mmCIF file of C-alpha atoms and ligand atoms in Angstrom:
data_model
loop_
_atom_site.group_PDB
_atom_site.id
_atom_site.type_symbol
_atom_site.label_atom_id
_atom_site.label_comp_id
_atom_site.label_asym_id
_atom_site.label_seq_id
_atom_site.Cartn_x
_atom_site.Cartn_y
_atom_site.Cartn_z
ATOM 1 C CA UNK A 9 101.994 106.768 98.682
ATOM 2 C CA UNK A 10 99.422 104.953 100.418
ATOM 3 C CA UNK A 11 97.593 107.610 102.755
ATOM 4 C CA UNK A 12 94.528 106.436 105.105
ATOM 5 C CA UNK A 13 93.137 102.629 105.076
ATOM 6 C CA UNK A 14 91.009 100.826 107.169
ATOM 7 C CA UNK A 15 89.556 97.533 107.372
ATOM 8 C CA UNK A 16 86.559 95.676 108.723
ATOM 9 C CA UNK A 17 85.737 91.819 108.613
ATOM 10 C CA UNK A 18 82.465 91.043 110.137
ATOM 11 C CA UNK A 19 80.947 87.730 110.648
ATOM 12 C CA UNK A 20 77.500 89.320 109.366
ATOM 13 C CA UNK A 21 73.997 88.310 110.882
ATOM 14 C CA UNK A 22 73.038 84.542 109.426
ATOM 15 C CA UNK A 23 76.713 82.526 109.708
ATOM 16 C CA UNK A 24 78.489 81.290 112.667
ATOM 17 C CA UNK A 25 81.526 81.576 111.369
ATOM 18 C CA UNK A 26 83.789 84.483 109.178
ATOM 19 C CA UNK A 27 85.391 82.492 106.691
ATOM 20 C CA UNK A 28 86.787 85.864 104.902
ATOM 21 C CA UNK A 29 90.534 86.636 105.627
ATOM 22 C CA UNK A 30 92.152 90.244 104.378
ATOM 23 C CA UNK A 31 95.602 91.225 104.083
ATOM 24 C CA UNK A 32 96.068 95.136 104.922
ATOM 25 C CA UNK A 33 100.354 95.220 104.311
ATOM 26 C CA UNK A 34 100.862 98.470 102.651
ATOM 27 C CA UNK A 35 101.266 98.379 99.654
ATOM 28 C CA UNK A 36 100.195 94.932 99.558
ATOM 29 C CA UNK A 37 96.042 94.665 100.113
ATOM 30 C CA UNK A 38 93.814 91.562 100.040
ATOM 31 C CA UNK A 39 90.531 89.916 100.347
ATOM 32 C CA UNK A 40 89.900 85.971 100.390
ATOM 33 C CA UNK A 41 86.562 84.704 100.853
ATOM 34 C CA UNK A 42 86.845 81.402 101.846
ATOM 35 C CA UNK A 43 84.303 77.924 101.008
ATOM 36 C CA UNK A 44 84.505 74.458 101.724
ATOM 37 C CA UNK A 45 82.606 72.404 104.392
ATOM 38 C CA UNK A 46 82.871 72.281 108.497
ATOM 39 C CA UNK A 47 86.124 74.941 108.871
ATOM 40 C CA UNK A 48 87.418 74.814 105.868
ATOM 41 C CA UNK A 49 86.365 77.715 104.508
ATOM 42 C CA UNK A 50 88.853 79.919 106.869
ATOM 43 C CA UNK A 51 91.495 77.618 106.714
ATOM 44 C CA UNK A 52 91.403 78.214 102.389
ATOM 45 C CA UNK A 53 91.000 82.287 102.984
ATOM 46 C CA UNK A 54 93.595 82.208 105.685
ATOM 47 C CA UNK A 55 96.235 80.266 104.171
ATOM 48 C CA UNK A 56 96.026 82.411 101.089
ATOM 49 C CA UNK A 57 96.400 85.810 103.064
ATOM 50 C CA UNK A 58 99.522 84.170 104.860
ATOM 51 C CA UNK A 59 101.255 83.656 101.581
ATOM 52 C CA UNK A 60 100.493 87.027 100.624
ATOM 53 C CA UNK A 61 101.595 88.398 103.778
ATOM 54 C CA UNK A 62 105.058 86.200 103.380
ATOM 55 C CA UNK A 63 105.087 88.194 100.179
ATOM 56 C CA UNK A 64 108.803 87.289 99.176
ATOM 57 C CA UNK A 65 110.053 87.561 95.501
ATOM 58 C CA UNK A 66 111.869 89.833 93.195
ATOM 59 C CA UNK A 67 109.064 90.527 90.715
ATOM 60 C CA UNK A 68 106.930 94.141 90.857
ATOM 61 C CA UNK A 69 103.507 94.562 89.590
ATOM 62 C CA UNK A 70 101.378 92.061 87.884
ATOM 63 C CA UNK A 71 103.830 90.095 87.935
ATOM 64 C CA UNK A 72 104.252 90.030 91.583
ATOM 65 C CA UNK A 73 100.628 90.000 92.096
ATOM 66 C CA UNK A 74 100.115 86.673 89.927
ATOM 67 C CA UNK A 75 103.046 85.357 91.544
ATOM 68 C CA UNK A 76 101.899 85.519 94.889
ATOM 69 C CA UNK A 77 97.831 84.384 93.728
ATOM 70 C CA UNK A 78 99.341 81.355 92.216
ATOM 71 C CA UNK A 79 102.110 80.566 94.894
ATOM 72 C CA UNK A 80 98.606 80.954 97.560
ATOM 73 C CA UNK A 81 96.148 78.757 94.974
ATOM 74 C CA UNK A 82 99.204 75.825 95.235
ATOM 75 C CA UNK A 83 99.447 76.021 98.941
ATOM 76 C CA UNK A 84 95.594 75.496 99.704
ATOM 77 C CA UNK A 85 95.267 73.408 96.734
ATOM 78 C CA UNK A 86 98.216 70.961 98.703
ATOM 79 C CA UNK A 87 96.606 71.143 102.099
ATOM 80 C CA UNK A 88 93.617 69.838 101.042
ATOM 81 C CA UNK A 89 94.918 66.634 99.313
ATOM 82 C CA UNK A 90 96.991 66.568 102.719
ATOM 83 C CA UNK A 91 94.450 66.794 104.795
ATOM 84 C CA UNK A 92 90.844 65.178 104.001
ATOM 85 C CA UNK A 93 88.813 67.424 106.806
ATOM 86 C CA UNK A 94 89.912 70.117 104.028
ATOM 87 C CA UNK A 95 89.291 68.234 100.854
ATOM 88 C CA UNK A 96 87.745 70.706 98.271
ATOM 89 C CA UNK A 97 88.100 73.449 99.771
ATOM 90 C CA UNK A 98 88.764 76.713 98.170
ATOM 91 C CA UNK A 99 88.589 80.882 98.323
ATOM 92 C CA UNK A 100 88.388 84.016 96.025
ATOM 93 C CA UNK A 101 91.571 86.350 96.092
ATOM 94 C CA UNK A 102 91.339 90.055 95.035
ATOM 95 C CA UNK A 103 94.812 91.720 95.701
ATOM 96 C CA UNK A 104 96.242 95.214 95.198
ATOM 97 C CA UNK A 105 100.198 96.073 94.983
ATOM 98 C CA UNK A 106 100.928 99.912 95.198
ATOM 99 C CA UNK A 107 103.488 100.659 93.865
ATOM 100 C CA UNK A 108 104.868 104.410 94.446
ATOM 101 C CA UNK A 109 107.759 104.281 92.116
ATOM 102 C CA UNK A 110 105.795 103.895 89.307
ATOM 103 C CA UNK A 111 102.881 105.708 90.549
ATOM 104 C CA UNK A 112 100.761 102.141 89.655
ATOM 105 C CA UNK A 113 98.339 99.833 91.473
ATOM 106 C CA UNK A 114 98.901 96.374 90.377
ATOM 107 C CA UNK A 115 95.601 94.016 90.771
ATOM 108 C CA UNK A 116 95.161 90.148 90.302
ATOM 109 C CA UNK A 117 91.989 88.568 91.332
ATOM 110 C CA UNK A 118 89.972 85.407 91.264
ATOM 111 C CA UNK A 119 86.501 84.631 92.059
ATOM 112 C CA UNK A 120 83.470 87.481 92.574
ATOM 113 C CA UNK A 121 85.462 89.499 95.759
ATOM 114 C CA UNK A 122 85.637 93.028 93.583
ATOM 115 C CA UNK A 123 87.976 96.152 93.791
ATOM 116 C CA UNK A 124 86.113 99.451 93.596
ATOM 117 C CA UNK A 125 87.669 102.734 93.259
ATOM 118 C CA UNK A 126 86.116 106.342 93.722
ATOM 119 C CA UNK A 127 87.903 109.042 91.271
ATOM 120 C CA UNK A 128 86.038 111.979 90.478
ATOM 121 C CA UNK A 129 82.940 112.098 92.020
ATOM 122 C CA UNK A 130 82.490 108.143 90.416
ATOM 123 C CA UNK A 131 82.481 104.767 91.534
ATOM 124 C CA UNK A 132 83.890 102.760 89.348
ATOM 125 C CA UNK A 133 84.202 98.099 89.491
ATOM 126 C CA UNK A 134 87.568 97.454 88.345
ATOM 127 C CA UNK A 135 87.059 93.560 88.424
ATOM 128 C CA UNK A 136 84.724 91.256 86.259
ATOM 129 C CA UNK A 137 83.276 88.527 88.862
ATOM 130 C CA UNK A 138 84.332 85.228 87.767
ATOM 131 C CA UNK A 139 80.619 84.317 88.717
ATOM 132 C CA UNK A 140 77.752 82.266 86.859
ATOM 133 C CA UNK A 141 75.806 85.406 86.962
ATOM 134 C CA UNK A 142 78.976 87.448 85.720
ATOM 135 C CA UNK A 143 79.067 84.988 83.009
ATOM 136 C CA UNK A 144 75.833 85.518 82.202
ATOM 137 C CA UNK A 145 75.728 89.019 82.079
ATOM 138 C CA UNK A 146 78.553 89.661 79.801
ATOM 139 C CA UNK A 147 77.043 86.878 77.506
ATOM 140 C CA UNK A 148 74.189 89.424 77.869
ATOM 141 C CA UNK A 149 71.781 86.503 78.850
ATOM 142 C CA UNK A 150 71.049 88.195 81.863
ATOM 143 C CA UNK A 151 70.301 91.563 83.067
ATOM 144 C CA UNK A 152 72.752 93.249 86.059
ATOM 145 C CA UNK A 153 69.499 93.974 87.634
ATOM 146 C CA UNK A 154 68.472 89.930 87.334
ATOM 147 C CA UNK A 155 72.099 88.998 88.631
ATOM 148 C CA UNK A 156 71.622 91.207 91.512
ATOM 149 C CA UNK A 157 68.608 89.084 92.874
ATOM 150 C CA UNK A 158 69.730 85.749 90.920
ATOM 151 C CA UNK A 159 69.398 82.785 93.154
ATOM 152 C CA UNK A 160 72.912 81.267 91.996
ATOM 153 C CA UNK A 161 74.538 84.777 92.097
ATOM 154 C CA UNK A 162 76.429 82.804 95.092
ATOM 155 C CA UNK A 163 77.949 80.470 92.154
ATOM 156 C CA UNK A 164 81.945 81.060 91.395
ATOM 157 C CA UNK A 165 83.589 80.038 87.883
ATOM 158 C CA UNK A 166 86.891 80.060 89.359
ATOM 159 C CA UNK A 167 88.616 79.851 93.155
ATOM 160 C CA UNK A 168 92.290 79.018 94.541
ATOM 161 C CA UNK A 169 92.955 75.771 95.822
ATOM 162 C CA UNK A 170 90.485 73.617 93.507
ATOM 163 C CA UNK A 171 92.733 72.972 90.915
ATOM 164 C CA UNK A 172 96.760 72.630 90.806
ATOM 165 C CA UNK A 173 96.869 75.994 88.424
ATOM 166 C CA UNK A 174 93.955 78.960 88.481
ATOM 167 C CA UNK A 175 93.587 81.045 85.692
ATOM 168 C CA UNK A 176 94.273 85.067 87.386
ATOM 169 C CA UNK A 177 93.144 88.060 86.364
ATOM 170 C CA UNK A 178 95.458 90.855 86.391
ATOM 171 C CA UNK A 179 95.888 94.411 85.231
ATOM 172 C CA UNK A 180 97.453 97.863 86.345
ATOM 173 C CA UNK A 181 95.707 100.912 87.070
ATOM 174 C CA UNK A 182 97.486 104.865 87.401
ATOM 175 C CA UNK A 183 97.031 105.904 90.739
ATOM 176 C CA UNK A 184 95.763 109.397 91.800
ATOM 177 C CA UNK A 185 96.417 111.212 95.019
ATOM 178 C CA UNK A 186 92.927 110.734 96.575
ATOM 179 C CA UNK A 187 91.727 107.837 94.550
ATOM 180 C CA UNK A 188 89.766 105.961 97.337
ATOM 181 C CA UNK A 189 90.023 102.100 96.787
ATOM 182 C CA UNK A 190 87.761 99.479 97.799
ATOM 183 C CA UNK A 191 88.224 95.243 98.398
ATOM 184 C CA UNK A 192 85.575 93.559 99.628
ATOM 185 C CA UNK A 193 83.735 90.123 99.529
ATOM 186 C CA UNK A 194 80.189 89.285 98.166
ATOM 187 C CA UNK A 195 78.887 89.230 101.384
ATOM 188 C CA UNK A 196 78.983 93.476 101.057
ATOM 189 C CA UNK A 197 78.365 93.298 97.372
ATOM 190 C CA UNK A 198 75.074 90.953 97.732
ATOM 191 C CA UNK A 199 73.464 93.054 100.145
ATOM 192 C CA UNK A 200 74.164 96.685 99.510
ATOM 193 C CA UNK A 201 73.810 97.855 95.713
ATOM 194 C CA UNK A 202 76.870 99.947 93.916
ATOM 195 C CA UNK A 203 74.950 103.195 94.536
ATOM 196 C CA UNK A 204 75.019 102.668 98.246
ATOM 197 C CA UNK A 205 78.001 102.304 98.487
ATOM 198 C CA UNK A 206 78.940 105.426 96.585
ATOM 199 C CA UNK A 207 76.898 106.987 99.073
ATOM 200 C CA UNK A 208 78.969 105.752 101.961
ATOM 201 C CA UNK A 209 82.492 106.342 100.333
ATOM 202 C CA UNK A 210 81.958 109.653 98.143
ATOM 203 C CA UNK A 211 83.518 112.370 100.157
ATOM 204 C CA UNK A 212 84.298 110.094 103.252
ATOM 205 C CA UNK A 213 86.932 111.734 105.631
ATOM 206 C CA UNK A 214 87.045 109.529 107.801
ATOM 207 C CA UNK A 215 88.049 106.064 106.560
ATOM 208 C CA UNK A 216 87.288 103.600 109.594
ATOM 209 C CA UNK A 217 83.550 105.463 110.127
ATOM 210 C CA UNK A 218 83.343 104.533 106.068
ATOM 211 C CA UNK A 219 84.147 101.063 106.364
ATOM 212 C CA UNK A 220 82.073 100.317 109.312
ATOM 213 C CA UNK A 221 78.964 101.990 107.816
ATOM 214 C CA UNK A 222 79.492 99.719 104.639
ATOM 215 C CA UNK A 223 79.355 96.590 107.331
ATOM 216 C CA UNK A 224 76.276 98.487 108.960
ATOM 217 C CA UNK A 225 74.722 98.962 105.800
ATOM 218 C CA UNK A 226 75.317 95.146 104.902
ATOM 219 C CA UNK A 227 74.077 93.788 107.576
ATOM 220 C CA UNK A 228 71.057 96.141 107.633
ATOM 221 C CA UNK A 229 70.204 94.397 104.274
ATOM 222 C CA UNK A 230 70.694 91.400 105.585
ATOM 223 C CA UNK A 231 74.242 89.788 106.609
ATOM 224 C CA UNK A 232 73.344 86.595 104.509
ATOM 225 C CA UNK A 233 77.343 86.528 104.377
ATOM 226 C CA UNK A 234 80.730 86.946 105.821
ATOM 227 C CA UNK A 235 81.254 90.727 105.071
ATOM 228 C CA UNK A 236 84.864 91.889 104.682
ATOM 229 C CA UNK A 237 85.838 95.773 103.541
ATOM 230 C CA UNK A 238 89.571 96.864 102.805
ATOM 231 C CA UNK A 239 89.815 100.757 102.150
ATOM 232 C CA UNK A 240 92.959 102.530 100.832
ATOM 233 C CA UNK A 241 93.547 105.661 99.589
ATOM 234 C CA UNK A 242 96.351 107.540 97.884
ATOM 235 C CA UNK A 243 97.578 109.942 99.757
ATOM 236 C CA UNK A 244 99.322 112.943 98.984
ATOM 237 C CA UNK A 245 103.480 113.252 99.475
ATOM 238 C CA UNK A 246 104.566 113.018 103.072
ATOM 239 C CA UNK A 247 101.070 112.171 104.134
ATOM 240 C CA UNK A 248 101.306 110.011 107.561
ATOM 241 C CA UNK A 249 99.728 106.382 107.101
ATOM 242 C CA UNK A 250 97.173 105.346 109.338
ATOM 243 C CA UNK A 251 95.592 102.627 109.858
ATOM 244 C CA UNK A 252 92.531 101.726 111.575
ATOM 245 C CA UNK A 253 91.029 97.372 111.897
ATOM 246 C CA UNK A 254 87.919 97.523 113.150
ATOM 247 C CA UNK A 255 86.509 93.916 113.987
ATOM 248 C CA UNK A 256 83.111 94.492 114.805
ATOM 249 C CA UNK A 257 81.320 91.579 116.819
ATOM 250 C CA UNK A 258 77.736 90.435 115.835
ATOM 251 C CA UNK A 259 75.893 88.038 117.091
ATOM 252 C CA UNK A 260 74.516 85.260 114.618
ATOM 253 C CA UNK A 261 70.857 85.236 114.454
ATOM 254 C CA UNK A 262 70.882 81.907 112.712
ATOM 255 C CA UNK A 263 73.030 79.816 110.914
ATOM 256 C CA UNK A 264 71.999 78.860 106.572
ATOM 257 C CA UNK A 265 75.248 76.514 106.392
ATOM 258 C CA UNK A 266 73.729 73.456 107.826
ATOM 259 C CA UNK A 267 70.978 73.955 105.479
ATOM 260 C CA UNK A 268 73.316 72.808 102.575
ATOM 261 C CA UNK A 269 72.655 68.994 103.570
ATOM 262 C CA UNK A 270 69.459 69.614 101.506
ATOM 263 C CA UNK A 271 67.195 68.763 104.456
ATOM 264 C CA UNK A 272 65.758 72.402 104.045
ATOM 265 C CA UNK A 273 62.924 73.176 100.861
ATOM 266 C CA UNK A 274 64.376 76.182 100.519
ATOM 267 C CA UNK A 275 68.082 75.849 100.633
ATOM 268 C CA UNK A 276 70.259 78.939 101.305
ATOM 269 C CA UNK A 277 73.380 78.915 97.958
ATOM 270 C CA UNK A 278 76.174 78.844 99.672
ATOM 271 C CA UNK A 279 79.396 79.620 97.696
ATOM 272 C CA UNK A 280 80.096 76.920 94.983
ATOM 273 C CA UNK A 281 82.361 76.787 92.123
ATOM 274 C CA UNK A 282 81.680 75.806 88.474
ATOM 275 C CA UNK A 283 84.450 75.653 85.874
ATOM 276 C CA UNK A 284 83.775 78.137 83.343
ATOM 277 C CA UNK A 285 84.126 75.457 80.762
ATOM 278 C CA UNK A 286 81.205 74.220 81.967
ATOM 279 C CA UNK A 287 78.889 77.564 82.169
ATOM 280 C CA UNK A 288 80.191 78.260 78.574
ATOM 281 C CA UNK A 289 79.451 74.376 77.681
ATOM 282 C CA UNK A 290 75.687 74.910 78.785
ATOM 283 C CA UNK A 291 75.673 78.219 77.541
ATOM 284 C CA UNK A 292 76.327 76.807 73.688
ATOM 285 C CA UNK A 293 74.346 74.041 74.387
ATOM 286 C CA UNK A 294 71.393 75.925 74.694
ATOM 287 C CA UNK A 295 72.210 78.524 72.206
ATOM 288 C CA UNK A 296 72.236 74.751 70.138
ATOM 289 C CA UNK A 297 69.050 73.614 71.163
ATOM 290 C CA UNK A 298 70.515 70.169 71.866
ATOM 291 C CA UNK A 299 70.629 69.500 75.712
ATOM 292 C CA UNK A 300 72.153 66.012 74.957
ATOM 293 C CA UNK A 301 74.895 66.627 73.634
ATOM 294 C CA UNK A 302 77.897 64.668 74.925
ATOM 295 C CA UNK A 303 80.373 66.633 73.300
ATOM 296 C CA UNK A 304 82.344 69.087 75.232
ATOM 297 C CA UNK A 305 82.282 67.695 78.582
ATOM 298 C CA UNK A 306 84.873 69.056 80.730
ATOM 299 C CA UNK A 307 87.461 67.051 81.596
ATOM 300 C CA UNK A 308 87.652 68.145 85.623
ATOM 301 C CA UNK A 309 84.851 67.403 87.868
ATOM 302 C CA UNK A 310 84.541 70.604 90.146
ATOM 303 C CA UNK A 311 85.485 69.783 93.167
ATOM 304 C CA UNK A 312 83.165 72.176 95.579
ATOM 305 C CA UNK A 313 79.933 70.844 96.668
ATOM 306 C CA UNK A 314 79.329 68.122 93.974
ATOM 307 C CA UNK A 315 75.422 67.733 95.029
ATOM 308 C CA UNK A 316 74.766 71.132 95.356
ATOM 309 C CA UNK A 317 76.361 72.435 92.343
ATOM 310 C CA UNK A 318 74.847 69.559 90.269
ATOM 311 C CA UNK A 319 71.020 70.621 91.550
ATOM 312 C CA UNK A 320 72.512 74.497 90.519
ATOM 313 C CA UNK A 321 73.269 73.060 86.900
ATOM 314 C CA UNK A 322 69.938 71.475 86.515
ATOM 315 C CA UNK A 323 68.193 74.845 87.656
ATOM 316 C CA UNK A 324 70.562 76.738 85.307
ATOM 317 C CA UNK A 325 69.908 75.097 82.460
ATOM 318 C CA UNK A 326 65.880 75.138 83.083
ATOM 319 C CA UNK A 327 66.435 78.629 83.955
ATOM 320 C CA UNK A 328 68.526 79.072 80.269
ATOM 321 C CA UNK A 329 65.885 77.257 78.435
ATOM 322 C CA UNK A 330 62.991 79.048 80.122
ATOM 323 C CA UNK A 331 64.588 82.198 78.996
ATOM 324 C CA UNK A 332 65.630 81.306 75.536
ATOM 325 C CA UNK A 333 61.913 80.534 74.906
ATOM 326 C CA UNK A 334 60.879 83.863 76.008
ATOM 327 C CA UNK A 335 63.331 85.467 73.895
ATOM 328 C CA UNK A 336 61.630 83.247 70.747
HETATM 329 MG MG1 LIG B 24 81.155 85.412 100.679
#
């Protein structure tokens, strides 16, 4: 059912490592963008693509999909109480299950990696990023064209590994001979708007020349990030599979993780989580008016870059405020 894929994972121009991983397995597809200090990072994304690629278990579909999600958020989540050069650490998941019987694609995802698809002459996001921003935007206190140039746009609500259960996102899509799917990580996302990448894919025949002009085009605006594309599309009956993995070497022109120490004035965001209990907390609190308020606090401390993501709170909620009094 699955016809032509290809995948890409590039390092991109400012980091000196790729902490993305990707599982290409038809049917089984995945993205993990991985965060947490020194190597960390890779050792969350990979871990997670190796329980997807063990892939055991007698449920299909979203069942399957959550299955596997939450089996891979338990195994990082272990290793880095095991192991304290790992502590915190943590990645996104996006992950597709064709499945042909059924003519379905099953996806479950956490974090801001998205699935695309192209159907029809559109481009269409088929996941909601579990992002500040994301949050923001569907509370409609932000604009998608704000989010796209948002200084905490970097910000995730939820990741695998942080927590001993993740909350996972899952539904089921009908799938089309020539549907043209896309997985990818922010670092694609952040640097190359949705149009551009319509350009790219819309009537791409060749599937490999696709995905490497979506790294091209990434790191052209850019490369802040790890860049990682996973193409599939759905071939027609007795199509032959093929399968192209392209990993294209670039040479860092600087690393922005160091700068995270805070030693820098202008500190690069790297990824950082924030429960979503705690966006929505400072959401109502300034929908309230009353910044004080003790009430509500969430239980869990987030467990990704505690300074950082406390210096990101303090900006959001100036940030909220200084917007709420425009809207007055
Ligand atoms: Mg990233």
């Amino acid at each position: 059912m699955v016809g032509r894929m290809a995948v890409v994972s590039d390092t991109g121009r400012r980091r000196r490592r790729n902490e993305d991983a990707f599982v290409c397995a038809p049917p089984l597809f995945a993205v993990a963008d991985g965060m947490g200090g020194a190597q960390a990072g890779e050792v969350a994304s990979g871990l997670a693509a190796a329980v997807l690629e063990e892939g055991a278990g007698d449920e299909r579909g979203e069942e399957r999909v959550a299955s596997l999600i939450q089996e891979a958020n338990r195994r990082v989540f272990q290793r880095s109480n095991e192991d304290a050069a790992t502590s915190g650490m943590g990645t996104t998941m996006t992950v597709a299950l064709v499945d042909s019987s059924s003519g379905t694609i099953a996806f479950g995802h956490v974090g801001d990696s998205r699935a695309y698809r192209v159907r029809d002459g559109q481009l269409e996001q088929l996941t909601d990023d579990h992002s500040l921003v994301g949050e923001l935007v569907r509370s409609g206190k932000l604009s998608p064209e704000e989010a796209e140039t948002h200084p905490q746009r970097s910000v995730i609500t939820r990741a695998l590994g942080t927590e001993p259960d993740v909350d996972v996102d899952t539904f089921t899509v009908e799938a089309r001979p020539d549907d043209l799917y896309l997985l990818c990580s922010d670092g694609l996302t952040d640097m190359i708007s949705a149009d551009e990448i319509f350009a790219v894919l819309d009537g791409s025949d060749d599937l490999e020349l696709a995905a490497r002009a979506l790294i091209e085009a990434a790191n052209e605006g850019g490369g802040e990030d790890n860049i990682t594309v996973v193409l599939f599309q759905i071939g027609h009956q007795g199509e032959v599979e093929q399968t192209a993995q392209i990993p294209v070497a670039v040479e860092p022109v600087e690393d922005d993780e160091d700068t995270l120490s805070g030693l820098d004035p202008v500190p690069v965001v790297d990824t950082a989580v924030i429960p979503a209990a705690v966006v929505e907390e400072h959401l109502q609190r300034v929908d309230a008016e009353s910044p004080d308020s003790e009430q509500g606090r969430p239980k869990r401390r987030r467990r990704i870059l505690p300074l950082l993501a406390l210096v990101l709170l303090i900006l959001l909620i100036a940030v909220l405020v200084e917007l709420a009094l425009w809207g007055l």
